[in-house]
Short mmCIF file of C-alpha atoms in Angstrom, two decimals:
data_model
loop_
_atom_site.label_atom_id
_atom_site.label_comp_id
_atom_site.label_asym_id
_atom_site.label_seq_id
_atom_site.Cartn_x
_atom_site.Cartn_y
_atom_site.Cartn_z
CA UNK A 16 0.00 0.00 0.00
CA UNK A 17 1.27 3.35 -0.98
CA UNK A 18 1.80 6.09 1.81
CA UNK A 19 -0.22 8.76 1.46
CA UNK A 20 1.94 11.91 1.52
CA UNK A 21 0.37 15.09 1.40
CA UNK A 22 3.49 17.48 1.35
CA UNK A 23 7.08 16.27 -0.57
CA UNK A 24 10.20 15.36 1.66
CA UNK A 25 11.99 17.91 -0.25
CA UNK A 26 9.54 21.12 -0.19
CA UNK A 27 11.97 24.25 0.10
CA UNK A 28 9.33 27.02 1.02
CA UNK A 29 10.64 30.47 2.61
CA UNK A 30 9.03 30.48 5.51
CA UNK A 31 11.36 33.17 7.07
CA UNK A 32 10.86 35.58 3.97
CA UNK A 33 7.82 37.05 5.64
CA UNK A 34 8.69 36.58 9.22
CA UNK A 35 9.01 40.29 9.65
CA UNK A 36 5.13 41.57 8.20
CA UNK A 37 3.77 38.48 10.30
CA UNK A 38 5.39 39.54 13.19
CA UNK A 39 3.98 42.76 13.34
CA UNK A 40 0.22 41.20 12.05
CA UNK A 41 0.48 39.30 14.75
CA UNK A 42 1.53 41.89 17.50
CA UNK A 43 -1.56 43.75 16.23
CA UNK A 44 -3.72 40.52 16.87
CA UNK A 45 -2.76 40.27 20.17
CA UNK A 46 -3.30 43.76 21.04
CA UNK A 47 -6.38 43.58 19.43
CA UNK A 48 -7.50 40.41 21.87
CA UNK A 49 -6.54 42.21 24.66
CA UNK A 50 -8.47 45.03 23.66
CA UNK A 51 -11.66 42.95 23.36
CA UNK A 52 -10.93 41.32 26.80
CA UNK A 53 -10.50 44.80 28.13
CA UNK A 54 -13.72 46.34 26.79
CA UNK A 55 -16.14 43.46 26.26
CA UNK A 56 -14.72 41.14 29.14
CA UNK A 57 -15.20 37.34 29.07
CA UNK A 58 -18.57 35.63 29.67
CA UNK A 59 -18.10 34.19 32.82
CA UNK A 60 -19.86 30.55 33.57
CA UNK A 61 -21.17 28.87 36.85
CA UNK A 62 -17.90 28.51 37.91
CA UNK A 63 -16.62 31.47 37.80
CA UNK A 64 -19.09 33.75 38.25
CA UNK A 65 -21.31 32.36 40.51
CA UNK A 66 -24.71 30.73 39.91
CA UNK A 67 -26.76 26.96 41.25
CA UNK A 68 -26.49 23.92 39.43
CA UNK A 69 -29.41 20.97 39.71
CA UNK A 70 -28.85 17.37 38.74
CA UNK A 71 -31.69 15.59 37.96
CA UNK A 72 -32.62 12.05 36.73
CA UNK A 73 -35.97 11.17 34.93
CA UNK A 74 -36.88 7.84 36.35
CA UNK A 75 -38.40 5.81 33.71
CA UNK A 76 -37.25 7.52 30.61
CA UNK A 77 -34.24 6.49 28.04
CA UNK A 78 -33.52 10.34 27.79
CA UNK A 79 -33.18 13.26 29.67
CA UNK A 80 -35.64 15.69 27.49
CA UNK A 81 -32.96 18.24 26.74
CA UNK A 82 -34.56 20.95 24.19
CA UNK A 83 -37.74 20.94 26.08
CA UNK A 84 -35.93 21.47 29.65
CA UNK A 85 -34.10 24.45 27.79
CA UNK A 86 -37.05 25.72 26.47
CA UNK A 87 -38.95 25.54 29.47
CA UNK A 88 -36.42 26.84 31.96
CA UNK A 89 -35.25 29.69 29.21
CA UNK A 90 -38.98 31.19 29.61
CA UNK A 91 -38.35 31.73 33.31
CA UNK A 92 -38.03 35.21 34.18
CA UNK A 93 -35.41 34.59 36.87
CA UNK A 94 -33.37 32.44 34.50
CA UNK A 95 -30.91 33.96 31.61
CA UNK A 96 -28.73 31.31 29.46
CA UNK A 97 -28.93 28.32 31.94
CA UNK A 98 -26.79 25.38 30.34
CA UNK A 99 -28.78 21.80 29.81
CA UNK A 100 -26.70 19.44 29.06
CA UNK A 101 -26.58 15.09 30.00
CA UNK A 102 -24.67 14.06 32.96
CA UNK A 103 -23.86 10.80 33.80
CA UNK A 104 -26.32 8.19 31.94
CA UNK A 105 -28.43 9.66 28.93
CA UNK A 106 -31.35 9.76 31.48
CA UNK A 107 -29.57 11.96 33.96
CA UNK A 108 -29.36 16.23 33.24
CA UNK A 109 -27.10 18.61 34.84
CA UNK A 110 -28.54 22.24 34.66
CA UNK A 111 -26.52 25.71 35.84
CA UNK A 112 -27.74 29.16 36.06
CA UNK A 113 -25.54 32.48 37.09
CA UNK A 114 -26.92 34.58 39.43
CA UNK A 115 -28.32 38.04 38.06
CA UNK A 116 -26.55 40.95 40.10
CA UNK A 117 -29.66 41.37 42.16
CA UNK A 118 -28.83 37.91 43.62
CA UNK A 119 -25.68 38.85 45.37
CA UNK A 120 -26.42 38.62 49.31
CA UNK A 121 -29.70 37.55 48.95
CA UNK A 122 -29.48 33.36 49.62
CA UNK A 123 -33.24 33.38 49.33
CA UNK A 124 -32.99 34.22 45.68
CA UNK A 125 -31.19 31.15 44.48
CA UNK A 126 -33.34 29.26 46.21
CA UNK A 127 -35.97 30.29 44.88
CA UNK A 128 -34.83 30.10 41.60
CA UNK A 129 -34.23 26.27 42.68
CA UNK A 130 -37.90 25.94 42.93
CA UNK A 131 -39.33 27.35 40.15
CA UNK A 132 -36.83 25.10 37.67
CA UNK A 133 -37.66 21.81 39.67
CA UNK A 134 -41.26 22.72 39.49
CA UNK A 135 -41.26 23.35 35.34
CA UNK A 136 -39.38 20.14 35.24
CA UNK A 137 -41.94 18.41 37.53
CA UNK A 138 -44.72 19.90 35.43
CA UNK A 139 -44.50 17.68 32.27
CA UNK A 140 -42.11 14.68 34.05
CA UNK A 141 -43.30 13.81 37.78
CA UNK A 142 -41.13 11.05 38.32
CA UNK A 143 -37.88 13.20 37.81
CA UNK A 144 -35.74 12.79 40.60
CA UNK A 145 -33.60 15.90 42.12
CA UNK A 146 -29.93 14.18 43.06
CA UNK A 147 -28.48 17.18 44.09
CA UNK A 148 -28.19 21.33 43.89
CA UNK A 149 -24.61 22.80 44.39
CA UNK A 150 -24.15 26.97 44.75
CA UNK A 151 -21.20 28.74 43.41
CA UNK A 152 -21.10 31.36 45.66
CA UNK A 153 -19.15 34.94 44.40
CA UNK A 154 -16.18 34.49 46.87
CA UNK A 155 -15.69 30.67 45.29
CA UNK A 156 -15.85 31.77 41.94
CA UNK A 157 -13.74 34.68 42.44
CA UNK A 158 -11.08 32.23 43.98
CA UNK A 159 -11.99 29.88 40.68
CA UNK A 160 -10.81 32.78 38.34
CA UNK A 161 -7.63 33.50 40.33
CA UNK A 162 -6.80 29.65 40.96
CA UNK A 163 -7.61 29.31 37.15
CA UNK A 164 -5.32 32.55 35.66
CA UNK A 165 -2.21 31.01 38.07
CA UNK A 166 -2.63 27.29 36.27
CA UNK A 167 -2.24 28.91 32.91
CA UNK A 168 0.65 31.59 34.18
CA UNK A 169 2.63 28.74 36.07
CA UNK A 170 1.92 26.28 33.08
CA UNK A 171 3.39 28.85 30.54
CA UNK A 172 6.27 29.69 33.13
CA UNK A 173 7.49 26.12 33.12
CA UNK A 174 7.29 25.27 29.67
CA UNK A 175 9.62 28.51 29.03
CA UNK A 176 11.91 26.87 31.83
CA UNK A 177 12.15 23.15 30.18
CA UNK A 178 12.80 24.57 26.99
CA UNK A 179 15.61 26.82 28.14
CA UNK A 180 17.34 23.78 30.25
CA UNK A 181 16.59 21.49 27.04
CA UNK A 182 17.94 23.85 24.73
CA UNK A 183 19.61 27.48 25.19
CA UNK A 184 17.51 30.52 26.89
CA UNK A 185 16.64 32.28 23.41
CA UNK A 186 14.58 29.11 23.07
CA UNK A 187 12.48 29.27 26.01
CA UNK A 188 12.19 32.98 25.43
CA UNK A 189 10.90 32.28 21.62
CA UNK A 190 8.53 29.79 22.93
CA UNK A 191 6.81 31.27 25.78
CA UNK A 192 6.18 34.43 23.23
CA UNK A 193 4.45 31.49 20.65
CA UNK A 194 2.19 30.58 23.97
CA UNK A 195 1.43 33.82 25.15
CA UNK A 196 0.77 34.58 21.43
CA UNK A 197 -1.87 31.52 21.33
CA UNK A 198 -3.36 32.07 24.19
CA UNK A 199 -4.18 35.77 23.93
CA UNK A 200 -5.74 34.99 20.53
CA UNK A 201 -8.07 32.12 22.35
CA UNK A 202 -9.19 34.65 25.22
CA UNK A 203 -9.55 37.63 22.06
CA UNK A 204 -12.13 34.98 20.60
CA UNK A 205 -13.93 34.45 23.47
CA UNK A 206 -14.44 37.99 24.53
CA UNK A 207 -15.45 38.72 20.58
CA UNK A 208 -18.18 35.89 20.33
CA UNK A 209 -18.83 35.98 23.94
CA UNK A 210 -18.92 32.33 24.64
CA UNK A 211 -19.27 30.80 27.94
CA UNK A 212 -16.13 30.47 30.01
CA UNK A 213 -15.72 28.05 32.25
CA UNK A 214 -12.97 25.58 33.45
CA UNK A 215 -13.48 23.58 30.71
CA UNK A 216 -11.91 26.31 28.37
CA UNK A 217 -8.97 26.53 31.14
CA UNK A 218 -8.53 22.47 30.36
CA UNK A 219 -8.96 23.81 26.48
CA UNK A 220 -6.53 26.51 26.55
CA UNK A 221 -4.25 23.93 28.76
CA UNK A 222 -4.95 21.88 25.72
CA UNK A 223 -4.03 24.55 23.12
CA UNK A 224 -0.56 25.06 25.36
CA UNK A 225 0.64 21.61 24.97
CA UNK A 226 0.10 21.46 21.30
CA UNK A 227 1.99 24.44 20.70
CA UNK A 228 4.27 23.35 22.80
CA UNK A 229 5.01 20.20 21.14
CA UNK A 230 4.69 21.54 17.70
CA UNK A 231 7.54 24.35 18.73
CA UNK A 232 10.10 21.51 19.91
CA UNK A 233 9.85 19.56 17.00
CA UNK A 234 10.94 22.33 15.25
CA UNK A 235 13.41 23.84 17.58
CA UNK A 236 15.00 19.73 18.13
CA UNK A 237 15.75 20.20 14.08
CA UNK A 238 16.75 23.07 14.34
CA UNK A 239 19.73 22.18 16.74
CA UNK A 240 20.16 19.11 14.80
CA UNK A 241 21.02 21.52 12.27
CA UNK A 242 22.69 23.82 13.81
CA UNK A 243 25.12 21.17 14.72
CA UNK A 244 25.40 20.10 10.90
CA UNK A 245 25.57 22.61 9.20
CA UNK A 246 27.87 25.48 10.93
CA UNK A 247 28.69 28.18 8.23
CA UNK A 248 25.39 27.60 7.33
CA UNK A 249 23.51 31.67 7.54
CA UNK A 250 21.20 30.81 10.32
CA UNK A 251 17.52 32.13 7.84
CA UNK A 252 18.59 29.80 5.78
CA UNK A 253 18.67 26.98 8.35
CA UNK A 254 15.45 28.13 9.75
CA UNK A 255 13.86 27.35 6.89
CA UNK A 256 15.64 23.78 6.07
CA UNK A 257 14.42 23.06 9.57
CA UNK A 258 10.59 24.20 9.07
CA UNK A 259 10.72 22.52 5.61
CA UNK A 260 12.24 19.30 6.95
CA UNK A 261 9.24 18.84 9.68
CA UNK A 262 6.28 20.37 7.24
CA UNK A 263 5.15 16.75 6.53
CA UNK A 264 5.05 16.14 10.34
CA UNK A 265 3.64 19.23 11.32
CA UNK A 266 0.87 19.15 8.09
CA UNK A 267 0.09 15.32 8.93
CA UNK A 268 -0.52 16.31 12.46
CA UNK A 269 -2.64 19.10 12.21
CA UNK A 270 -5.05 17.63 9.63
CA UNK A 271 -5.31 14.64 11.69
CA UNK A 272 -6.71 16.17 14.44
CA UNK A 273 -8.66 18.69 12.34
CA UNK A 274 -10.58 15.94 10.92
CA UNK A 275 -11.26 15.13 14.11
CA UNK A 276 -12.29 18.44 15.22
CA UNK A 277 -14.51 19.62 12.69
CA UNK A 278 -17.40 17.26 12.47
CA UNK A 279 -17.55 17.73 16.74
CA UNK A 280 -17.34 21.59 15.80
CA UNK A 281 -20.41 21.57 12.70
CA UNK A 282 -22.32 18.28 14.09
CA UNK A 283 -21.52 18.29 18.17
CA UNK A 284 -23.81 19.41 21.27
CA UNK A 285 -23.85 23.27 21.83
CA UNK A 286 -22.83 21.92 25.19
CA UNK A 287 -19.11 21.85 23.75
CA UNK A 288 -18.84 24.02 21.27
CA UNK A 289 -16.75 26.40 22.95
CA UNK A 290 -14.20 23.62 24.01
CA UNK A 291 -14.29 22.06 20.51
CA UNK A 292 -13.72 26.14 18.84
CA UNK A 293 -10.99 26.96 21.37
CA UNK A 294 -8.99 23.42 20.66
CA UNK A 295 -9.55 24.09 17.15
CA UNK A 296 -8.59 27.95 16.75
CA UNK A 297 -5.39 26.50 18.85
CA UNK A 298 -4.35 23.49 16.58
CA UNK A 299 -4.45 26.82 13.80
CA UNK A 300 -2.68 29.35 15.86
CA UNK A 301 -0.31 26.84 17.76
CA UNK A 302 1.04 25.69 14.05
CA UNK A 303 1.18 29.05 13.01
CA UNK A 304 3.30 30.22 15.97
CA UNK A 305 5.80 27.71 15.89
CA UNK A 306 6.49 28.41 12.19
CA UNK A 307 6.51 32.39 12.46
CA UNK A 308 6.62 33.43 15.92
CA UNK A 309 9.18 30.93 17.69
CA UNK A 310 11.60 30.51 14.97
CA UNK A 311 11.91 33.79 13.92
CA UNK A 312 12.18 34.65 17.54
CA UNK A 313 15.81 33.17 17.49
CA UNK A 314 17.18 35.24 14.57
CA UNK A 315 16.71 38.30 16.96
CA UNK A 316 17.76 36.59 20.02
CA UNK A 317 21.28 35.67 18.28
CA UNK A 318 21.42 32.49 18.42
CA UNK A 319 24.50 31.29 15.97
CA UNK A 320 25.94 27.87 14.87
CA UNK A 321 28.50 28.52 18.74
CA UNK A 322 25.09 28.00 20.40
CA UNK A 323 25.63 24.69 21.39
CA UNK A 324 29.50 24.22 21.42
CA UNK A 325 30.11 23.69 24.98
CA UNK A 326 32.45 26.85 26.25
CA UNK A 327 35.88 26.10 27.07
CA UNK A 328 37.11 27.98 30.21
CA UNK A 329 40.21 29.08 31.05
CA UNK A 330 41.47 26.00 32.81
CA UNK A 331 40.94 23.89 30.73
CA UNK A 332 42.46 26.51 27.56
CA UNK A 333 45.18 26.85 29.30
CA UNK A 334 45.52 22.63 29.78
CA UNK A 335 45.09 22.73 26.09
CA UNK A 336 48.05 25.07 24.98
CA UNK A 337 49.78 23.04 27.38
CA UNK A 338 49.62 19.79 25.80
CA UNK A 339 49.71 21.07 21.79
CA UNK A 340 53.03 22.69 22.89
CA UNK A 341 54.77 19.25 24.33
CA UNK A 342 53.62 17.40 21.27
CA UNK A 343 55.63 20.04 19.20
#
C-alpha cells in the first residue's frame, strides 16, 4: 500500500521571507484580543461567576428531554442562558444558572430560583428525581478565576523553563512568546463571540498550550540538529531547512486532528462548542506560531551555529596550549 503523503520530503518554502510583516500582524492581533478582553470582558460561567447547578434524573425515561428542559427553563423570568446538558447516563441532566446581580447577598434568591426550575421540570415529568443542587457562591468563583489565571501563568512559566534547560535561553524565550501569542488569541475569541467560560476552556486553553508546545520543539529539536550540521550555514537559511524538513510532520498532524475536530465543531452538542472552537482555533494558531513566531524569535535573540558548542574555560584553555606545545 502506498503512503499517502500530502506534502514532498523535499519542499523548500521560505518560511522566514515574511517573518518580519507576520510579526507585526500578529503583534496587532494580540493587542487587538486584549483590547476585546479589556472592553467586552469574558462571559463568565457557573464557575466562575457564581450561579446553582441541579442534577436531575428522569426515572423511567431512556432520555433526559434536553430541548424541552431548555425551552422551558429559558422562559423563566429569573433564569438567563442556563446550560442543559446530559450528565452521567443519557437519562440523567445537569442544569446551571448564574446569578443576576440582584442575587448577590440575597441566599433566598437562588433558592428560589431552585424551585421554580424543579417545578417546570416536575410539570411535564413527575417522576424526575432531584440528586443534588450545588451553589457557586461569588467568593468561590472569584477564587476559581484567580486559581484558574495562576494554572495557565505557572503552566506557561514552566514550559519557558524546560525549553531553556533542554535547549539554550533564546529558546524558552521564543517559545513562551508562541504561547502567550496563542493564548491571547483564544481569550480575544472568546471575549469577541462571547462564549461561555468556564474551566473547561482553562482544560482547552491547557490543551491549546501543549500542542503548541510540542509543535515548537519539534521544530526547535531540528533546528539544533542543524545547527550542529551545518555550521557556516547563515542561520535564515537553516530556519527554513528546519521548518521545511518537519512540514510533513507538522501538516500530517494538524489535519489529523482537524478531521477530528470539525465534524464535533459543525455536528456536536452546543454543550461543547466552545471547548471544541478553542482546541480548534489552537491546533491553527499553535502551528502558526511555531512556524513564524518561535523561529523567527531566534534570529533576533542571536542564536548562531557557537550556540551549542560547549564553552571552554580558562582551565581547561590553558591545559590545552599546554599539551599542543609538548607534542611540538
Amino acid at each position: 500500500m502506498k503512503l499517502l503523503k500530502l506534502v514532498p520530503d523535499d519542499t523548500n518554502i521560505k518560511f522566514l521571507r515574511w517573518a518580519t510583516p507576520f510579526y507585526i500582524f500578529s503583534c496587532l492581533i494580540i493587542a487587538a484580543s486584549w483590547f476585546l478582553v479589556w472592553q467586552n470582558g469574558l462571559n463568565y460561567g457557573v464557575d466562575f461567576a457564581g450561579g446553582q447547578e441541579i442534577r436531575a434524573t428522569f426515572v423511567g425515561e431512556a432520555q433526559a428531554p434536553i430541548s424541552e428542559l431548555r425551552q422551558n427553563v429559558s422562559q423563566l423570568e429569573t433564569v438567563s442562558d442556563p446550560v442543559i446538558q446530559r450528565f452521567g447516563e443519557d437519562n440523567q441532566v445537569s442544569i446551571r444558572v448564574k446569578l443576576p446581580p440582584e442575587a448577590e447577598g440575597n441566599p433566598e434568591f437562588a433558592n428560589q430560583m431552585t424551585e421554580q426550575i424543579t417545578e417546570v421540570m416536575r410539570e411535564n415529568h413527575p417522576d424526575v428525581r432531584i440528586d443534588g443542587v450545588d451553589s457557586v457562591s461569588g467568593k468561590v468563583s472569584g477564587e476559581f478565576r484567580n486559581d484558574a489565571v495562576l494554572a495557565l501563568i505557572a503552566a506557561m512559566v514552566a514550559v519557558a523553563l524546560y525549553i531553556w534547560v533542554r535547549f539554550e535561553w533564546q529558546f524558552g524565550v521564543g517559545a513562551l512568546f508562541a504561547l502567550f501569542h496563542d493564548v491571547s488569541l483564544a481569550l480575544g475569541m472568546f471575549a469577541l463571540f462571547q462564549l461561555e467560560f468556564s474551566l473547561q476552556i482553562i482544560a482547552a486553553i491547557l490543551a491549546i498550550i501543549g500542542y503548541s508546545l510540542n509543535d515548537t520543539i519539534v521544530v526547535y529539536d531540528r533546528i539544533r540538529e542543524n545547527l550542529k550540521k551545518y555550521r557556516k550555514m547563515p542561520l535564515p537559511e537553516l530556519l527554513d531547512l528546519s521548518v521545511n524538513e518537519t512540514l510533513a510532520r507538522t501538516v500530517m498532524t494538524s489535519l489529523t486532528l482537524a478531521l477530528a475536530l470539525i465534524p464535533l465543531l459543525i455536528f456536536g452538542p452546543e454543550s461543547l462548542f466552545g471547548l471544541t472552537a478553542a482546541i480548534f482555533l489552537g491546533l491553527v494558531v499553535g502551528t502558526y506560531s511555531s512556524v513564524y513566531m518561535a523561529a523567527p524569535m531566534l534570529i533576533w535573540m542571536g542564536v548562531n551555529s557557537d550556540s551549542f558548542i560547549p564553552q571552554e574555560s580558562v582551565a581547561d584553555k590553558q591545559e590545552r596550549i599546554a599539551r599542543e606545545a609538548n607534542r611540538i
